[in-house]
C-alpha cells in the first residue's frame, strides 16, 4: 500500500501497513514488529511518522465516544478526528476548550505533535489530555493519567514511547462562538497594539504575506452563551469590518470557511477556520511554523518582515496566533505563553527548504521552537543544543531509554531531532 502525507510531499517508506480494528490487534502488531510507528490522518509535512518497517493506521479502531460527566472527560480512540468528536460532544452538552484551524486531524496525532488552536488563554490541544492508553514495545497496554510521574513526558511524545490507542480529554459545558473578520490592519497599529489585539477575543489570527502594507485580515472568535446575541466590533485599531465572508487567501471562494460576520453558532462550527464537510485547503501546500515566547513577539515579527522579499515568492499566506503555556516536556509551549508564526507555502519543497535556515537564523535569538509536524531544518540554530530550547529534553531521553530500550518506536526523525543519535 502506497501512502503519502496529506499534502502529497512525502511518500511513506513502510514495508508493511497494518489496519487493526481492535486494540488487541494493535498489541499483536507491535509485539511482532522490530520497528513500528503509528499513523494518524497524515496531516504532517515531514517524516515524523515515517519508517521503512511497519506502520499502524489507527482510523479503523472502535470510534466510540465515552463521556464521563462526573469527571468532565471524554475518552476516544486515537484515530478519531476532532470534527467527528465535536459532533458527538455538542449534542450531549459538552465541548473541548479549543480546536485547531482544521477539524479533520486526529486526536492522537495532534496531541503527539503539540498542535494548537489560538488564544491568549487557550493552551494547545495536548494540554487537555487527562489520560492515555498506549501499547508498549512488548505489546502490553499501559495507562497513564495526569499526576503520574511519566505523564508530562508521554503526552507530546512524537510516537517515541508507544502506539497510543485511546485518549482521555477534559471537556466543559458547550458554548457558542461568534466569528468576525477585519481587513487591512496597518503594521504600525498591529505591533503597537499586539497584546490588545490577541486579547480582544478568545481566539485571534492575523493573516499576512509579510509585505509592507500590513496585516490583510484579522479573524476574531469570541465565546458567547448558547443562544445569546453578539455585537460585532466596528473598528479594530484602524482595520475595517469585512463586508462579507472571506477566505484567508485573497480571491478564494470562502464557501469552505466557517461562518463569519459575527453570527453566533456552536463552538465546533466557528473555532476551526474550515468546515469539516469541505476540502480544507487551496490545493497543494506545505507548512512551517515557529513558536517564540510572547515577550519576543514584536521583535520576531519585525525579523520576519525583514525577510519579506525572500519568503513572499514562495508564500500563500502567513498566520500569527498566540498559545498559552503548559508543562508538557516536548510541547512547543512548555514553560510559558508563545506566539506562533505560521507559513503556508506553495508546493515548491526544495525552494522552501532552502529558505528555512534563513528564517530559523532570524528567529534563533528569540528561542524559536519549530512545530514538530511541519517543515523545518533544525531544532534551534544549526549546531545549537536543543536542550537550550527544551529544558526537560534529558528527562525525555531518559524516559525513552527506560521504556523502549530496544528502539522499537524510534525512527530517523526522532533520532535526528530529539535523541541526538542520527
XYZ file of C-alpha atoms in Angstrom:
422
model
C 0.000 0.000 0.000
C 1.385 3.405 -1.020
C 0.627 6.213 1.408
C 1.579 9.875 1.279
C 1.241 12.787 3.630
C -1.902 14.910 3.354
C -0.028 17.343 1.096
C 1.493 14.573 -1.011
C 5.007 15.873 -0.376
C 6.280 12.650 1.255
C 5.633 9.005 0.417
C 5.865 6.742 3.439
C 8.601 4.133 3.119
C 6.935 1.386 5.172
C 7.373 -2.185 4.043
C 4.071 -3.084 5.730
C 0.968 -1.058 6.611
C -1.366 -2.569 9.213
C -5.011 -1.602 9.686
C -6.081 -3.106 13.022
C -9.711 -2.993 14.075
C -9.171 -3.570 17.786
C -6.690 -2.642 20.477
C -5.780 -6.311 20.771
C -4.791 -6.369 17.104
C -2.579 -3.311 17.669
C -0.900 -5.178 20.521
C -0.246 -8.166 18.272
C 1.281 -5.993 15.541
C 3.562 -4.125 17.942
C 4.705 -7.269 19.750
C 5.755 -8.841 16.450
C 7.457 -5.762 14.959
C 11.121 -4.825 15.118
C 10.375 -1.179 14.358
C 6.874 0.306 14.217
C 5.268 3.726 14.011
C 1.669 4.921 14.347
C -0.076 6.864 11.601
C -2.961 9.288 12.099
C -4.667 11.432 9.479
C -1.277 12.207 7.846
C -1.711 15.956 8.193
C 2.021 16.468 8.621
C 4.693 17.675 6.246
C 7.785 15.788 7.389
C 8.901 12.266 8.308
C 7.815 12.341 11.971
C 5.627 9.233 11.410
C 7.722 7.549 8.732
C 9.560 4.232 8.956
C 10.902 1.699 6.448
C 9.414 -1.065 8.603
C 5.844 -1.284 9.998
C 3.170 1.412 10.050
C -0.029 1.077 12.067
C -3.061 3.024 10.901
C -5.407 3.920 13.747
C -8.515 5.156 11.955
C -10.084 1.688 11.960
C -10.319 1.413 15.750
C -13.685 1.491 17.502
C -14.888 5.123 17.213
C -16.966 5.016 20.424
C -17.074 8.293 22.360
C -17.355 7.774 26.129
C -18.282 10.825 28.207
C -17.746 10.779 31.961
C -19.910 13.677 33.126
C -18.768 13.415 36.732
C -15.086 13.589 35.801
C -15.786 16.059 32.942
C -13.801 13.957 30.484
C -14.311 12.141 27.204
C -12.401 9.056 26.034
C -11.967 8.383 22.305
C -9.929 6.113 20.079
C -6.655 7.578 18.888
C -7.669 7.953 15.246
C -10.847 9.944 15.975
C -10.950 13.255 14.147
C -11.681 16.352 16.169
C -14.601 17.240 13.928
C -16.197 13.841 14.492
C -15.597 14.145 18.246
C -17.250 17.568 18.279
C -20.356 16.235 16.557
C -20.673 13.651 19.327
C -19.937 16.036 22.200
C -22.049 19.054 21.285
C -25.489 17.333 21.270
C -24.653 15.944 24.720
C -23.955 19.432 26.039
C -20.155 19.223 26.098
C -17.199 20.831 24.344
C -13.402 20.849 24.316
C -11.558 24.041 25.186
C -10.244 24.769 21.702
C -9.759 23.394 18.209
C -7.082 23.745 15.551
C -7.799 25.524 12.274
C -8.658 22.160 10.677
C -11.208 19.816 12.309
C -10.025 16.989 10.038
C -6.989 15.995 12.138
C -6.854 13.042 14.529
C -6.799 13.451 18.289
C -3.689 11.341 18.924
C -1.715 12.822 16.031
C -2.488 16.397 17.071
C -1.646 15.670 20.697
C 1.635 13.893 19.903
C 2.955 16.879 17.912
C 1.658 19.701 20.185
C -0.792 21.004 17.598
C -2.756 24.041 18.765
C -5.517 26.488 18.064
C -5.321 30.128 19.082
C -5.929 32.274 22.136
C -4.059 34.085 24.888
C -5.814 31.899 27.461
C -6.038 28.666 25.437
C -3.328 26.055 25.789
C -2.510 23.676 22.970
C -4.663 20.606 22.351
C -2.292 18.289 24.218
C -2.847 20.243 27.439
C -6.427 18.914 27.544
C -5.215 15.312 27.816
C -6.194 13.772 31.147
C -5.049 10.253 30.317
C -3.945 7.946 27.539
C -3.565 4.251 26.785
C -0.552 3.191 24.785
C 0.784 -0.105 23.510
C 4.388 -0.528 24.622
C 7.226 -2.368 22.892
C 6.335 -5.821 24.236
C 2.698 -5.419 23.175
C 1.357 -4.686 26.634
C -1.154 -1.928 27.309
C -0.130 0.893 29.632
C -2.404 3.585 31.060
C -1.016 6.969 32.074
C -3.018 9.691 33.797
C -2.426 13.268 34.803
C -0.413 13.176 38.020
C 1.675 10.129 37.060
C 5.410 10.795 37.046
C 5.868 9.946 33.342
C 2.728 11.741 32.174
C 4.228 15.165 31.241
C 6.756 13.391 29.024
C 4.325 10.953 27.464
C 1.655 13.270 26.041
C 3.715 15.144 23.431
C 5.984 12.206 22.652
C 6.180 12.097 18.835
C 5.309 8.396 18.891
C 8.596 7.543 20.615
C 7.078 5.766 23.635
C 4.487 3.526 22.003
C 1.331 3.425 19.926
C -1.387 5.483 21.616
C -4.752 3.765 21.132
C -7.076 5.780 23.406
C -7.017 9.349 24.683
C -8.997 10.920 27.526
C -9.619 14.669 27.204
C -11.006 17.297 29.538
C -14.406 18.629 28.491
C -16.522 21.585 29.587
C -20.141 22.703 29.041
C -20.895 23.583 25.444
C -20.720 27.194 24.292
C -21.297 29.306 21.201
C -18.735 31.366 19.296
C -19.145 34.446 17.125
C -16.525 34.935 14.416
C -15.786 38.228 12.715
C -13.100 39.376 10.291
C -11.441 42.774 9.921
C -9.244 43.773 6.990
C -6.260 45.997 6.228
C -4.641 46.500 9.621
C -1.523 48.695 9.290
C 1.685 47.171 10.643
C 2.296 50.118 12.964
C -1.080 49.563 14.617
C -0.633 45.793 14.708
C 2.711 45.995 16.504
C 1.759 48.826 18.843
C -1.432 47.065 19.929
C -0.409 43.416 19.500
C -1.267 42.372 23.063
C -4.614 44.156 22.859
C -5.318 42.514 19.518
C -4.593 38.981 20.631
C -6.512 39.571 23.857
C -9.540 41.096 22.135
C -11.255 37.727 21.585
C -10.927 34.131 22.733
C -9.142 33.178 19.501
C -7.353 35.618 17.204
C -5.487 35.022 13.938
C -3.611 37.639 11.953
C -3.112 36.780 8.269
C -0.364 38.477 6.280
C 2.034 37.991 3.399
C 4.820 39.867 5.250
C 4.522 42.760 2.799
C 4.997 46.383 3.778
C 1.266 47.068 3.554
C 0.238 45.379 6.781
C -1.981 42.589 8.077
C -4.530 41.644 5.449
C -7.098 40.004 7.723
C -7.727 39.619 11.454
C -10.014 36.718 12.387
C -11.543 37.042 15.876
C -13.574 34.281 17.548
C -15.437 35.219 20.745
C -17.236 32.899 23.146
C -20.871 33.720 23.910
C -23.501 31.925 25.946
C -25.624 29.497 23.890
C -28.409 31.437 22.197
C -27.015 34.862 23.138
C -26.659 37.710 20.650
C -23.321 39.279 19.742
C -22.497 42.831 18.706
C -19.680 42.863 16.111
C -16.861 45.333 16.622
C -16.901 48.287 14.227
C -13.258 49.360 14.399
C -10.148 47.341 15.231
C -7.240 49.758 15.563
C -7.948 51.066 12.070
C -8.899 47.768 10.441
C -12.338 47.673 8.830
C -15.049 45.013 9.263
C -15.128 42.678 6.266
C -18.194 43.382 4.109
C -18.801 39.653 3.603
C -17.273 36.224 4.269
C -13.595 35.854 3.385
C -11.080 33.086 2.781
C -7.594 33.611 4.287
C -6.196 33.538 0.751
C -7.160 36.526 -1.421
C -9.538 35.735 -4.246
C -10.533 32.277 -2.993
C -14.224 31.460 -2.524
C -14.901 31.316 1.257
C -17.508 28.558 0.886
C -15.195 26.136 2.727
C -14.676 28.526 5.642
C -16.655 28.612 8.864
C -19.444 31.174 9.425
C -18.280 34.760 9.876
C -19.932 38.216 10.186
C -20.405 37.868 13.953
C -23.208 35.314 13.699
C -23.026 33.131 16.857
C -23.046 29.380 16.447
C -21.813 26.160 18.052
C -18.152 26.219 19.091
C -17.114 23.469 16.668
C -18.611 25.381 13.723
C -16.615 28.557 14.440
C -13.294 27.714 16.152
C -11.768 25.972 13.098
C -11.145 28.148 10.064
C -12.515 25.450 7.754
C -15.654 23.323 7.777
C -15.408 19.597 8.385
C -17.537 18.683 5.384
C -15.471 20.638 2.849
C -11.978 20.414 1.377
C -9.842 22.320 3.872
C -7.197 23.932 1.690
C -6.425 25.684 -1.548
C -4.990 22.666 -3.324
C -1.401 21.595 -2.688
C 0.540 23.342 0.046
C 3.385 22.969 2.520
C 3.522 24.350 6.037
C 6.067 25.534 8.604
C 5.605 27.167 11.989
C 7.847 28.558 14.697
C 6.793 29.398 18.238
C 8.556 32.089 20.256
C 7.887 33.459 23.759
C 5.236 36.173 23.672
C 7.708 38.583 25.241
C 9.665 38.468 21.954
C 6.634 38.577 19.645
C 7.114 42.058 18.215
C 10.859 41.588 17.671
C 10.290 38.212 15.992
C 7.625 39.673 13.712
C 9.952 42.512 12.754
C 12.678 39.963 11.962
C 10.336 38.116 9.612
C 9.201 41.335 7.964
C 12.858 41.848 7.125
C 12.752 38.598 5.147
C 9.594 39.532 3.267
C 11.276 39.693 -0.148
C 12.777 36.246 0.433
C 9.634 34.413 1.555
C 6.909 36.201 -0.416
C 7.547 34.403 -3.757
C 7.026 31.042 -2.016
C 4.204 32.017 0.308
C 0.450 31.502 0.086
C -0.256 33.148 3.432
C 1.249 33.554 6.905
C -0.660 33.442 10.192
C 0.161 34.841 13.634
C -1.520 33.290 16.710
C -0.951 33.039 20.460
C -0.936 29.904 22.646
C -0.973 29.733 26.440
C 1.878 27.891 28.132
C 1.841 24.372 29.576
C 4.126 21.925 31.402
C 4.441 19.082 28.862
C 8.115 18.353 28.279
C 8.210 18.469 24.455
C 5.350 20.899 23.972
C 6.268 23.915 21.878
C 4.511 25.988 24.581
C 6.253 24.330 27.555
C 7.261 26.854 30.158
C 5.304 29.915 29.041
C 2.990 31.621 26.576
C 4.017 31.569 22.922
C 3.217 33.296 19.665
C 3.017 31.024 16.631
C 4.445 32.294 13.333
C 2.951 30.068 10.667
C 3.757 29.793 6.946
C 1.524 28.171 4.330
C 3.825 27.667 1.371
C 3.376 26.943 -2.290
C 4.196 23.283 -3.078
C 7.809 24.011 -4.009
C 9.589 21.959 -1.387
C 13.208 22.330 -2.492
C 12.891 26.111 -2.600
C 11.035 26.225 0.727
C 13.660 24.041 2.404
C 16.353 26.362 1.083
C 14.866 29.391 2.882
C 14.085 27.650 6.190
C 17.653 28.037 7.565
C 17.433 31.784 6.905
C 14.131 32.004 8.768
C 15.461 29.914 11.638
C 18.600 32.027 11.908
C 16.479 35.179 12.079
C 14.286 33.687 14.828
C 17.056 31.936 16.791
C 17.717 34.916 19.114
C 14.118 34.650 20.315
C 14.167 30.974 21.296
C 12.015 29.773 18.382
C 10.749 26.200 18.560
C 9.600 24.589 15.290
C 6.242 22.838 15.121
C 7.020 19.112 15.257
C 4.650 18.189 12.415
C 5.696 20.780 9.849
C 8.733 21.525 7.686
C 11.812 22.815 9.482
C 15.569 22.477 9.176
C 16.735 22.076 12.764
C 15.581 22.446 16.368
C 17.267 25.726 17.197
C 20.135 27.324 15.350
C 22.477 24.966 13.453
C 24.912 23.427 15.885
C 22.969 24.635 18.925
C 21.958 22.296 21.727
C 18.193 21.587 21.574
C 18.255 21.301 25.367
C 18.524 25.089 25.394
C 15.002 25.170 23.948
C 13.613 22.177 25.843
C 14.848 22.116 29.450
C 13.279 18.694 30.072
C 14.808 17.083 26.991
C 17.256 14.989 29.017
C 14.324 13.717 31.071
C 12.509 12.762 27.879
C 15.571 10.968 26.522
C 15.831 9.030 29.777
C 12.135 8.145 29.557
C 12.622 6.774 26.029
C 15.680 4.784 27.102
C 13.816 3.295 30.058
C 10.539 2.439 28.323
C 11.834 1.481 24.853
C 15.452 0.330 25.313
C 15.495 -1.596 22.009
C 14.256 1.370 19.972
C 11.071 -0.255 18.694
C 9.407 3.136 18.210
C 12.396 5.165 17.116
C 12.784 6.468 13.584
C 15.052 8.821 11.671
C 13.082 11.922 12.711
C 13.217 11.133 16.423
C 16.898 10.223 16.243
C 17.765 13.351 14.275
C 15.788 15.994 16.158
C 15.115 14.624 19.639
C 17.518 11.916 20.733
C 20.586 13.348 19.010
C 21.654 9.959 17.670
C 21.151 10.367 13.925
